Amino acid sequence: MAPMPWTINSEIYPLWARSTAIAIASCTYWVFNLLVSMTFLTLTEYLTRFGM
């Protein structure tokens, strides 16, 4: 899944919009990676507390 934002954007957008689309996709990708990294331990503690 990691190279998907760059692969998809480089194929579907025209050349004039490609750099902007890749920049937005890259920022979104890193924001969601940060979100997962920041909440993973809390989420696993919460889920294992109830035996899941």
XYZ file of C-alpha atoms in Angstrom, residues 1-2 5 8 14-15 18-19 33 41-42 44 49:
13
model
C 0.000 0.000 0.000
C 2.892 2.374 0.531
C -0.530 7.410 -3.643
C -2.205 6.294 -8.740
C -2.608 15.470 -16.129
C 0.931 16.775 -16.107
C 0.454 16.096 -11.035
C 2.858 17.850 -8.674
C 0.774 7.317 9.317
C -0.562 1.461 21.646
C -3.593 3.085 23.239
C -4.204 -2.179 21.677
C -8.374 -4.962 28.413
